[in-house]
XYZ file of C-alpha atoms in Angstrom:
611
model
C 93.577 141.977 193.296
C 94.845 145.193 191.350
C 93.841 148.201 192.633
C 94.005 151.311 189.910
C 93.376 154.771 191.341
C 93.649 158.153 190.238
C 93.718 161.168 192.429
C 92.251 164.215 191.167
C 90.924 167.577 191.649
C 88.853 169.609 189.113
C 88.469 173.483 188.228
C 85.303 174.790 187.886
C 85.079 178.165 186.038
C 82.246 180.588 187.618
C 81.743 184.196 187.013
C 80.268 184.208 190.205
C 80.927 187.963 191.776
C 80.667 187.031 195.291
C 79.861 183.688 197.750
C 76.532 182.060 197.964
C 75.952 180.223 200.775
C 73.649 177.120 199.946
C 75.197 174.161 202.220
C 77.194 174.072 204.989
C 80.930 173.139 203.948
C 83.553 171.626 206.310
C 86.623 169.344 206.137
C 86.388 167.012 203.809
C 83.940 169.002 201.508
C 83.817 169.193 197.252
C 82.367 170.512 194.617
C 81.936 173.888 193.180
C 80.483 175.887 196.070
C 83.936 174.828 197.396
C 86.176 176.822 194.745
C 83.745 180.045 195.182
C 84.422 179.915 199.074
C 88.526 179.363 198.763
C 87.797 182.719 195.795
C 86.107 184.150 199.217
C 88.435 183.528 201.107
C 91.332 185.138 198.968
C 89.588 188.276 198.164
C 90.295 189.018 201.796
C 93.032 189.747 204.488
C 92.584 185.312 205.465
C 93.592 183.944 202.132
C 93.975 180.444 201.519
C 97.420 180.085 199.980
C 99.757 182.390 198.829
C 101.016 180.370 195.862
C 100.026 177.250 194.624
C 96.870 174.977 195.081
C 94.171 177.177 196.404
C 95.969 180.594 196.232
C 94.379 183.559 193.756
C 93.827 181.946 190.663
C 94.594 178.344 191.755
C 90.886 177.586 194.021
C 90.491 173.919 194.063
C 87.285 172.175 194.460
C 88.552 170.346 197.804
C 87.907 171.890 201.602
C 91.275 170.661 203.385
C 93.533 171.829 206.101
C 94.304 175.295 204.397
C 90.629 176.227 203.541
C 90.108 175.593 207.278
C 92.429 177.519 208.361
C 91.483 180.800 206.372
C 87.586 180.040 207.470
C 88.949 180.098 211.254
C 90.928 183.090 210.650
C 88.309 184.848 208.692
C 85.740 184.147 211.418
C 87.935 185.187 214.189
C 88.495 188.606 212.164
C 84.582 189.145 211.692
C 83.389 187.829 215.582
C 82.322 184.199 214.696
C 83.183 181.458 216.063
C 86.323 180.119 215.254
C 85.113 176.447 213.997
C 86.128 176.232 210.487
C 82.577 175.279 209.756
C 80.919 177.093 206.959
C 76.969 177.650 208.635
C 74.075 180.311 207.797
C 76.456 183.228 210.067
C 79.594 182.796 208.030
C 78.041 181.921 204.867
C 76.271 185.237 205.288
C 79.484 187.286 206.272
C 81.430 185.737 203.489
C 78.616 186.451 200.747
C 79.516 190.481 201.327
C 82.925 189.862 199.930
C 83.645 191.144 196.187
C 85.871 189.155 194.453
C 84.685 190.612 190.982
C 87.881 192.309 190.302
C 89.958 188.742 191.824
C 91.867 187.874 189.026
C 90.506 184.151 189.954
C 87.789 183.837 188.209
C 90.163 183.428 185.110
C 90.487 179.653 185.517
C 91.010 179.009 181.999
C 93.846 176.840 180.519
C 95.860 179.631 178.443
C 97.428 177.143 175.942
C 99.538 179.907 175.107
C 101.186 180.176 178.330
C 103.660 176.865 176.990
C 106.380 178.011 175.150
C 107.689 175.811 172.065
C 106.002 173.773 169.413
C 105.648 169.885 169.415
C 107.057 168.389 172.353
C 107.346 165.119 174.290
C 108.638 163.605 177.067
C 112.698 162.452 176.794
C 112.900 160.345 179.657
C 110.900 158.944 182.654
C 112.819 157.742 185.995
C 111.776 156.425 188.991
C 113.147 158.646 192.383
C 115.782 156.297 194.058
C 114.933 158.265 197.290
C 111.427 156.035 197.997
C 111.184 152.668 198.374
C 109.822 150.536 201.044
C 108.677 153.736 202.656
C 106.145 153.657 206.114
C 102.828 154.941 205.860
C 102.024 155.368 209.710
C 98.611 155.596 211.553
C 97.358 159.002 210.975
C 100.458 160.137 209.525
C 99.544 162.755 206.583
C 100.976 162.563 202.738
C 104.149 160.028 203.263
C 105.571 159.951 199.875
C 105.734 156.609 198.685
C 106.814 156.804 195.409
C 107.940 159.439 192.885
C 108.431 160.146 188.832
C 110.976 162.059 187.018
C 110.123 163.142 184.127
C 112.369 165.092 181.374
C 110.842 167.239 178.581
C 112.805 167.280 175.350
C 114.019 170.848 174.302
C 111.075 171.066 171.386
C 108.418 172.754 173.710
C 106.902 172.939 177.203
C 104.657 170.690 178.950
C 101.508 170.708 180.576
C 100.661 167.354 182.763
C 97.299 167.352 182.765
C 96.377 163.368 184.685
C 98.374 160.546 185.899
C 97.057 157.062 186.047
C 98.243 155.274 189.488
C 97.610 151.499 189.571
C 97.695 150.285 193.443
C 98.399 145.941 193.861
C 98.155 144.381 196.980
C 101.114 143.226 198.297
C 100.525 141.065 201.369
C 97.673 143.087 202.549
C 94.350 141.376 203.097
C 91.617 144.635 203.659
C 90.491 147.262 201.049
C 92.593 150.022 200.485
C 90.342 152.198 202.474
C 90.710 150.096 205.663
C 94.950 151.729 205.351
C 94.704 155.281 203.797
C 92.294 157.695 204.014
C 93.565 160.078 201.060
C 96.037 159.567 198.543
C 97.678 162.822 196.994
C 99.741 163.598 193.988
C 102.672 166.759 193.950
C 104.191 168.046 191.056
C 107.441 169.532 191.770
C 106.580 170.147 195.608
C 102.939 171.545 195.045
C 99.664 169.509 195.779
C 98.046 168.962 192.235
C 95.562 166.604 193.244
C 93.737 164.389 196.306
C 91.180 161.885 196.790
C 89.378 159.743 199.148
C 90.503 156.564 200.280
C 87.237 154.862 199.866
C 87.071 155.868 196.408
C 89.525 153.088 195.452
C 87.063 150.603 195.140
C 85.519 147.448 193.008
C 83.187 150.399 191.376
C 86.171 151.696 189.090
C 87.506 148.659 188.974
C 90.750 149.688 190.879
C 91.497 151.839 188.545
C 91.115 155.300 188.301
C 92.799 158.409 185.860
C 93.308 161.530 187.866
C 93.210 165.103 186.508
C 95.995 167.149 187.957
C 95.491 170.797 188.345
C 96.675 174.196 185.994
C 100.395 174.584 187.040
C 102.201 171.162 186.324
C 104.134 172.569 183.706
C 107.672 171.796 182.964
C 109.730 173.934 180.834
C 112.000 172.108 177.545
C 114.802 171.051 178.333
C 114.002 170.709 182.301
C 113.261 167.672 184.829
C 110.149 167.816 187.313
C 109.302 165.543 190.016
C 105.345 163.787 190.195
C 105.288 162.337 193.682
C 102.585 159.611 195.506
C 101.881 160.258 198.558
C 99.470 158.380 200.937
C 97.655 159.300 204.268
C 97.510 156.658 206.901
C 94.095 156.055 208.718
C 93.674 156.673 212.638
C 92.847 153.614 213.966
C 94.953 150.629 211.789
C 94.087 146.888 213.069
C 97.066 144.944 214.399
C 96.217 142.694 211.998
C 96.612 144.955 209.260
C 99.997 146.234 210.292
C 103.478 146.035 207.976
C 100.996 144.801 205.529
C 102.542 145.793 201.727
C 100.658 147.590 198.548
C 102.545 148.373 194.806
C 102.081 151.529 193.692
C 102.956 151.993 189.503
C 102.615 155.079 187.289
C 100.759 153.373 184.687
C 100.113 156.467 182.241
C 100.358 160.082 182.103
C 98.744 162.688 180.261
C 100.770 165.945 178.862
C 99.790 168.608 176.205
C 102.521 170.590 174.496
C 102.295 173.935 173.043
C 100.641 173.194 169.846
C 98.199 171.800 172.359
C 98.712 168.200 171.582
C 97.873 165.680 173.935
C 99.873 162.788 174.336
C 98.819 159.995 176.814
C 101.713 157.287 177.186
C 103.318 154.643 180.017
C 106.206 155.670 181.476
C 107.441 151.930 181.626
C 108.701 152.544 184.749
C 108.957 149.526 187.715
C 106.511 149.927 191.027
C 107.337 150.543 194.400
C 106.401 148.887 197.231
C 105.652 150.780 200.341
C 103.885 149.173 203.863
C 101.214 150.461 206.418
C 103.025 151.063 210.380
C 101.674 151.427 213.691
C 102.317 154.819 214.391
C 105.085 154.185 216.735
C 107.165 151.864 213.925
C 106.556 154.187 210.981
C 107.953 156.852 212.843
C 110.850 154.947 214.948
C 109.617 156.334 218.565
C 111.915 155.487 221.187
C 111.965 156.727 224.944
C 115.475 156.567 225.868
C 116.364 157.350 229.649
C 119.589 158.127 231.162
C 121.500 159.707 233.692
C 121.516 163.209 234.319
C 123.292 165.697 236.281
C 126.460 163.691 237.955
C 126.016 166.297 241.162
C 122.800 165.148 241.969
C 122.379 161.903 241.172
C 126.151 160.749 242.849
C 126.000 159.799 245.954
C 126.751 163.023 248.238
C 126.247 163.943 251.416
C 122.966 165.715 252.021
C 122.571 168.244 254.727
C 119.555 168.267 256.936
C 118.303 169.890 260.255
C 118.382 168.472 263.805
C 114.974 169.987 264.264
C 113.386 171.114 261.395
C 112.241 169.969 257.828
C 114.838 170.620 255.337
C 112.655 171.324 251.879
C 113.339 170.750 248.161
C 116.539 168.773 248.223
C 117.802 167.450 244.731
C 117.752 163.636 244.794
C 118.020 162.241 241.533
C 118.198 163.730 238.382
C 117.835 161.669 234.820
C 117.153 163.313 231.417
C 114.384 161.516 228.647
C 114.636 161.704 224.978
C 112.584 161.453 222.601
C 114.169 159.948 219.594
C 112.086 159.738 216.204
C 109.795 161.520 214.503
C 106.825 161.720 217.421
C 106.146 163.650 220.358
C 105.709 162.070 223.478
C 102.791 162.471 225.974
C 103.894 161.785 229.233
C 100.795 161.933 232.307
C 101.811 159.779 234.856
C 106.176 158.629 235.928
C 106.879 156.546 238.932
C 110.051 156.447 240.691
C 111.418 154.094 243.495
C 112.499 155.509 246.457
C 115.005 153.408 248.646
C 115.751 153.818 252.129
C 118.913 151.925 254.441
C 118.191 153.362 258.731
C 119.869 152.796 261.075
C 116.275 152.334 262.781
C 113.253 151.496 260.723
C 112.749 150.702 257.665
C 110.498 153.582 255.577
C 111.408 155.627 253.678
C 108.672 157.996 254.890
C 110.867 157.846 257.952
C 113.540 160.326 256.027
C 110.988 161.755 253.443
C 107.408 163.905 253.784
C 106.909 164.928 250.047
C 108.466 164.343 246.894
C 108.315 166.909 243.700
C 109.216 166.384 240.049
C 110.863 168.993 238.192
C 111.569 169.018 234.048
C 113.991 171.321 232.877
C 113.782 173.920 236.114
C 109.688 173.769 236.585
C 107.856 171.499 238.466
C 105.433 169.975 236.893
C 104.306 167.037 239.851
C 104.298 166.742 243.824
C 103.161 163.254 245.851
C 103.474 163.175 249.521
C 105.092 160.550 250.715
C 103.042 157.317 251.839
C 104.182 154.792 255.036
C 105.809 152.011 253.225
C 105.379 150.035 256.184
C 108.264 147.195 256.625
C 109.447 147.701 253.267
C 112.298 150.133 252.575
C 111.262 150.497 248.830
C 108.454 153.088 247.802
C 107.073 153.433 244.259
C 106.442 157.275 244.313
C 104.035 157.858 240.926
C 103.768 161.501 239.618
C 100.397 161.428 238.036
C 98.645 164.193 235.879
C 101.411 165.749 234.262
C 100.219 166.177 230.703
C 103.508 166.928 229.765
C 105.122 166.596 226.485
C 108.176 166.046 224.887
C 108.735 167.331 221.375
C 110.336 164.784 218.843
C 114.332 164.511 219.499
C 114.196 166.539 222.344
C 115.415 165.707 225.751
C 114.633 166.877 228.754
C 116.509 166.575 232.561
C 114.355 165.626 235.061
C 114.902 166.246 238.442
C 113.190 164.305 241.673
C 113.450 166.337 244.701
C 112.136 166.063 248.379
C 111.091 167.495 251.653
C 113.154 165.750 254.219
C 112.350 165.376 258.281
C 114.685 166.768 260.706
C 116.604 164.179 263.091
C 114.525 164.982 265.705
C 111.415 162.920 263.859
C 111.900 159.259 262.874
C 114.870 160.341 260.116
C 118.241 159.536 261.821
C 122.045 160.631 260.529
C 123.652 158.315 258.368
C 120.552 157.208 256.849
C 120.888 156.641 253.151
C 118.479 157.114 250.329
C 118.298 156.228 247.031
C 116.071 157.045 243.735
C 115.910 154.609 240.609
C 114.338 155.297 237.227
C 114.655 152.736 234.372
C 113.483 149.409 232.946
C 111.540 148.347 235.941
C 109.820 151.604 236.658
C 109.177 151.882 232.805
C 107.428 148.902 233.023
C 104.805 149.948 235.066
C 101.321 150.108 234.680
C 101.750 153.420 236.209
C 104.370 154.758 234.104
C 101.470 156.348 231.040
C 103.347 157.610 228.014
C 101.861 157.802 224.452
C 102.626 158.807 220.945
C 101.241 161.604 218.577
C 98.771 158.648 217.465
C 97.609 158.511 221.355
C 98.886 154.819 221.444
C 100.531 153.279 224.487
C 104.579 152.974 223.683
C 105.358 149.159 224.001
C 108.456 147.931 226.206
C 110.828 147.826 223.187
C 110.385 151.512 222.517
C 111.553 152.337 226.004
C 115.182 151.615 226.747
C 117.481 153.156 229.729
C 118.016 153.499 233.313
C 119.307 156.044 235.742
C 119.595 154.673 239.282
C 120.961 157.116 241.680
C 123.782 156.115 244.323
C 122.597 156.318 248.076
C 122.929 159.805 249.578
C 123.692 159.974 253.324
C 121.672 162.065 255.595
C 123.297 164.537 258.011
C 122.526 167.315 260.542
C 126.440 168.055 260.847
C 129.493 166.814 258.978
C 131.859 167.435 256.217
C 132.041 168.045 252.741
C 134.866 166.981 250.297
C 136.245 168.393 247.258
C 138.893 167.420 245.033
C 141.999 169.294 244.524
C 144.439 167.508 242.429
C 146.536 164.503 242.127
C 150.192 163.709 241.090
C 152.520 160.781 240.543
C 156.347 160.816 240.174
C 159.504 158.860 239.855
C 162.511 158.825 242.048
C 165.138 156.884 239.863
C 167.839 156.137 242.316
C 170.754 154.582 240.409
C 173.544 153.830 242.675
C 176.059 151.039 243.373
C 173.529 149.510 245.816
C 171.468 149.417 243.215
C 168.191 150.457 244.827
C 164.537 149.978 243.417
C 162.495 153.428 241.857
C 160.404 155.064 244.552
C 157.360 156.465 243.822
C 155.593 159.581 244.987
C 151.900 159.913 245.077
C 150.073 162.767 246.030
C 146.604 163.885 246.691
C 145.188 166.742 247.485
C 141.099 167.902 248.618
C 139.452 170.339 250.455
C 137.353 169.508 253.404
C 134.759 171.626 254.661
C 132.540 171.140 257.835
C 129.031 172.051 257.958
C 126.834 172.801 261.244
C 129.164 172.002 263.603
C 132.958 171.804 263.907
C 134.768 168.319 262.938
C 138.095 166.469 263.186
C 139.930 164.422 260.917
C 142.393 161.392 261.957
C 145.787 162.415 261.343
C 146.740 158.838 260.813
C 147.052 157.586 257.004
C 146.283 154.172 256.575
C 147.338 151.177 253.721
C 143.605 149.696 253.268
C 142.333 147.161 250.748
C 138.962 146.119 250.082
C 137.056 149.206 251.145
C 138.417 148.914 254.282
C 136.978 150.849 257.144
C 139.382 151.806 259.749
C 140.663 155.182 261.285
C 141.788 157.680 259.422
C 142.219 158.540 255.944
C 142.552 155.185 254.216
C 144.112 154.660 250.364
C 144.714 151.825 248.554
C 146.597 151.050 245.084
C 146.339 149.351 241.883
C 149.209 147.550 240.329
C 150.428 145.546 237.726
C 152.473 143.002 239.693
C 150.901 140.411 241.668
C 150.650 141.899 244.886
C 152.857 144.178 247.496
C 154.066 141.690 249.110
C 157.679 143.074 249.529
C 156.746 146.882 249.014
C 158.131 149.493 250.570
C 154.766 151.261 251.764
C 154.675 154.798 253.183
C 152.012 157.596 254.155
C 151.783 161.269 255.435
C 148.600 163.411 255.769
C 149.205 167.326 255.878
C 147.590 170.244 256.199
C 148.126 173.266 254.099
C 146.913 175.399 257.293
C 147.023 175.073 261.382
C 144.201 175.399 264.000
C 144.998 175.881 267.735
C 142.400 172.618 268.218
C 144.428 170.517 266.153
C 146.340 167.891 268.334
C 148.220 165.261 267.728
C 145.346 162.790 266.370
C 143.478 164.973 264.746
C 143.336 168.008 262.488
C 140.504 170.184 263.671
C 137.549 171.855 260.863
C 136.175 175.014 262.492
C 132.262 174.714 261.117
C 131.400 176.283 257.954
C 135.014 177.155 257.178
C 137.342 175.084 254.708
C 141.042 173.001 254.579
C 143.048 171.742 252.209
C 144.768 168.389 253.150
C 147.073 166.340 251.215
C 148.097 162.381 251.396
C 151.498 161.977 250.021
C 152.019 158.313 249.610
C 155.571 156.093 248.437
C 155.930 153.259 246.953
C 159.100 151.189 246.521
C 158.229 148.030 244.604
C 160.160 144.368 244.399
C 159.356 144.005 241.094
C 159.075 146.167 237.927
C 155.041 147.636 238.120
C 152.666 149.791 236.996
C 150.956 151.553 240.158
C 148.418 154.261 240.675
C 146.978 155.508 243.891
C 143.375 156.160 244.783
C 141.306 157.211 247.845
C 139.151 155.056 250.122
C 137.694 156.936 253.004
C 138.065 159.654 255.583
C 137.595 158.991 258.653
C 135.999 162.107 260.965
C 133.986 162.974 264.096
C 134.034 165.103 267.000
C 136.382 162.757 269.169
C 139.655 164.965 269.493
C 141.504 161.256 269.783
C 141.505 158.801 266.748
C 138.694 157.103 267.724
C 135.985 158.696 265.472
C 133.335 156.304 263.464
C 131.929 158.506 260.752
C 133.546 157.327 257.071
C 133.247 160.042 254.504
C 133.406 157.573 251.050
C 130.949 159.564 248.795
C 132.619 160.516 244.595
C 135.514 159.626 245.434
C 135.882 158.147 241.658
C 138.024 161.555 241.332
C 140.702 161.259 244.108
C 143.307 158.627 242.038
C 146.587 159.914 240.048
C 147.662 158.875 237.159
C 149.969 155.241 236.879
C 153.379 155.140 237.205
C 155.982 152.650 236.431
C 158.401 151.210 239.025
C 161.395 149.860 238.196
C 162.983 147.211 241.024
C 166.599 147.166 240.623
């Protein structure tokens, strides 16, 4: 089936001095009563346009987006209501205006206005910049296909209609079940628009379209006559990425000896395809991680006795790539709990609160989990949007119990946000089109590490870290030794602490007193190393004894571990932090294992040579 149709809108001339209201007008309304409200419209402060189609001298026949908008603003300015609608009360208002002096109602075609004598056009080209373009679900005026066209140098030219031929491609439905307008731009301006539904078997697909006064092209120059297609609200599945032709079969010109000249450009057509709205306009949620300082694990500090509010859990940012905003009403996240009694995370947690960029825009209390130490914690009624390629850091925070109620220190808790929680039925995100985003459009995760809970404890920080070579060259003929060092700050918080003295060789995440390190090397293993430690403190304490360095509360050291190395073979080796052992034991006994970020606390590698 060939579909031909033209897209057009026609000048009436009036000498009308003022509106007459007869019918009521609206979106979507033509005809002549139309032109005299746009003339209205421009003889006062809410003009239409300021240039181009519809502005002073340019009123069009067709009631669209900018006719609406000067009817709203010229209601709001007179005490109407602001509908856009065109009844008795605004018809009435409008009908005091005097446009007699508007130089408007001169809508006459001044042939003298071209410049030249005989002319034609030199040369017709299709726009490389449009092909296989997506015409989305209630996406407005996608250009689909375009037309250069380049007058000779013997006069100026008036295009006056354009004759668009429309072939199905692999679509199945009339051309009215895809678009509901189809416009036509000259050079960037709107020259003409018409119904969907008017490409039908009536004009036998075919249809010549009458562009309006201003598609003129000067001798010598180039202009641009560009397709472009609305999408309809609502496609059927069935009729997405189906394909439709489009082909500039003839156009129309006059020159300035007023000659008209109807030929075919000769050009080839270009196919374009009807998209969900989500495909045509490439929507993708992507989640990630967000701030390292919250979402890390850390230790968190809580009360013995009373609730500690508004703690910073988890944070994770959301973009949304493409050309779509994103409507986002309800996000769940999972809450994970690890007791050392129970199993709840309502044991740790009363209320949970959801903050995007700083404000909070959601709050859930938290709900007995029973014997399961996972909770799906779903923000609901957010209504909040995220403009197209923005992104936006999210932040889940929480009211937490003291230790006196069921929470207990040590406890860890964890928050996740990704592919499973995305997948929920409760996670409610939708396009501009107000469709559902499927699973492929939402990509990501950001699972935060377990945070430990704690009344009383201590805080690390790191400081630096160094690693150097000892060359030792001497008739023995002794290996390199190496000298690690690393340095942090430890602070204690609600009650004083003390740190093992002793500096231990672990391995494997071990867990045993004091501060522990471990290395990574190139050779097989140590086996035949030379392995030495010392922790020190850059300051003294009359508690510290011989076991343990003491941490006055709320005040701050800075500790060292200087570790060397003296390989049996030639290596590469680099030194790295495990744990810190602490407590309130003032012998080496103490159980607590500080082993939060410690991804930080390494040096750099060194190479070893054995003699």
């Amino acid at each position: 089936i060939v579909l031909a149709a033209v897209v057009g809108v026609m000048f009436i001339a009036t000498t009308a001095n003022a509106y007459t209201h007869s019918v009521t007008l609206k979106m979507g309304s033509t005809g002549s009563q139309v032109m005299e409200l746009q003339k209205a419209l421009n003889a006062s402060s809410c003009k239409v346009a300021s240039s181009g189609v519809g502005s002073s001298g340019m009123e069009s026949t067709y009631f669209g987006g900018l006719t609406k908008a000067a009817v709203m603003c010229y209601q709001s300015a007179n005490g109407l209501t602001a509908d856009g609608v065109v009844g008795p009360m605004s018809g009435a208002k409008l009908a005091m205006v005097d446009d007699s002096n508007d130089d408007s109602n001169d809508d006459s075609n001044d042939d003298s206005d071209l410049q030249g004598g005989a002319g034609s056009v030199e040369s017709y080209t299709l726009l490389s910049g449009m092909s296989n373009e997506e015409v989305g679900e209630d996406e407005e005026d996608v250009q689909v296909a375009g037309l250069e066209v380049e007058a000779d140098d013997g006069s100026d030219l008036e295009f006056t209609a354009v004759k668009l031929v429309f072939d199905e491609g692999s679509a199945a439905s009339d051309f009215e079940d895809y678009a509901t307008e189809v416009s036509v731009w000259f050079d960037g301006e709107e020259v003409a628009r018409v119904d969907g539904d008017e490409f039908n078997d009536n004009n036998n697909w075919t249809k010549t379209v009458s562009l309006d006064n201003g598609a003129v092209v000067s001798a010598g120059e180039t202009a641009e006559i560009v397709v472009a297609v609305s999408g309809i609200s609502n496609l059927d599945s069935n009729d997405a990425t189906d394909t439709w032709t489009v082909d500039f079969r003839s156009v129309r010109f006059v020159d300035a000896q007023n000659a008209s000249t109807t030929e075919d450009p000769g050009v080839a057509t270009r196919t374009f395809s009807f998209e969900s709205f989500a495909s045509a306009t490439d929507v993708e949620l992507k989640v990630a991680n967000g701030d390292e300082d919250i979402w890390e694990a850390h230790v968190l500090n809580v009360d013995a006795t009373d609730d500690t509010d508004g703690v910073a859990i988890h944070s994770f940012t959301i973009e949304a790539e493409g050309d779509s905003d994103l409507l986002i009403d309800s996000l769940p996240v999972t809450v994970t709990s690890t007791e050392a009694t129970g199993n709840d995370p309502a044991d740790l947690v009363s209320a949970y609160y959801l903050f995007a960029d700083g404000e909070e825009i959601g709050s859930e209390t938290s709900v007995d989990a029973g014997a399961d130490s996972s909770e799906v914690v779903v923000f609901d009624d957010l209504d909040f949007t995220i403009e197209a390629g923005d992104e936006i850091e999210f932040e889940v925070r929480a009211d937490f119990n003291s230790i006196a109620d069921d929470l207990d220190a040590g406890d860890l808790i964890a928050v996740a946000f990704g592919e499973t929680e995305t997948d929920l039925a409760t996670f409610d995100v939708e396009d501009e089109a107000g469709e559902d985003l499927i699973d492929a459009d939402k990509t990501g995760t950001a699972t935060g590490q377990s945070h430990e809970v704690r009344d009383s404890g201590i805080m690390l920080e790191f400081v630096s870290a160094s690693a150097t070579r000892a060359a030792i060259a001497d008739a023995a003929g002794e290996s390199d030794t190496g000298e690690y060092k690393i340095t942090f700050k430890a602070t204690a918080f609600d009650a004083d602490a003390r740190i093992d003295k002793s500096c231990e060789h672990g391995g494997a995440n071990a867990a045993g007193q004091g501060v522990e390190w471990d290395e990574t090397i190139s050779a097989a293993d140590t086996t035949g190393w030379t392995l030495g430690c010392v922790m020190s403190s850059s300051s003294t304490d009359s508690e510290d004894t011989s076991n343990v360095f003491e941490v006055d509360e709320d005040t701050t050291r800075t500790f060292t571990i200087t570790v060397n190395l003296t390989p049996d073979e030639d290596s590469y080796a680099e030194v790295f932090l495990e744990s810190v052992n602490w407590g309130t034991a003032t012998d080496d006994t103490n159980a607590n294992y500080y082993t939060f970020n410690l991804g930080d606390y390494k040096t750099d590698s060194q190479f070893l040579n054995d003699m």
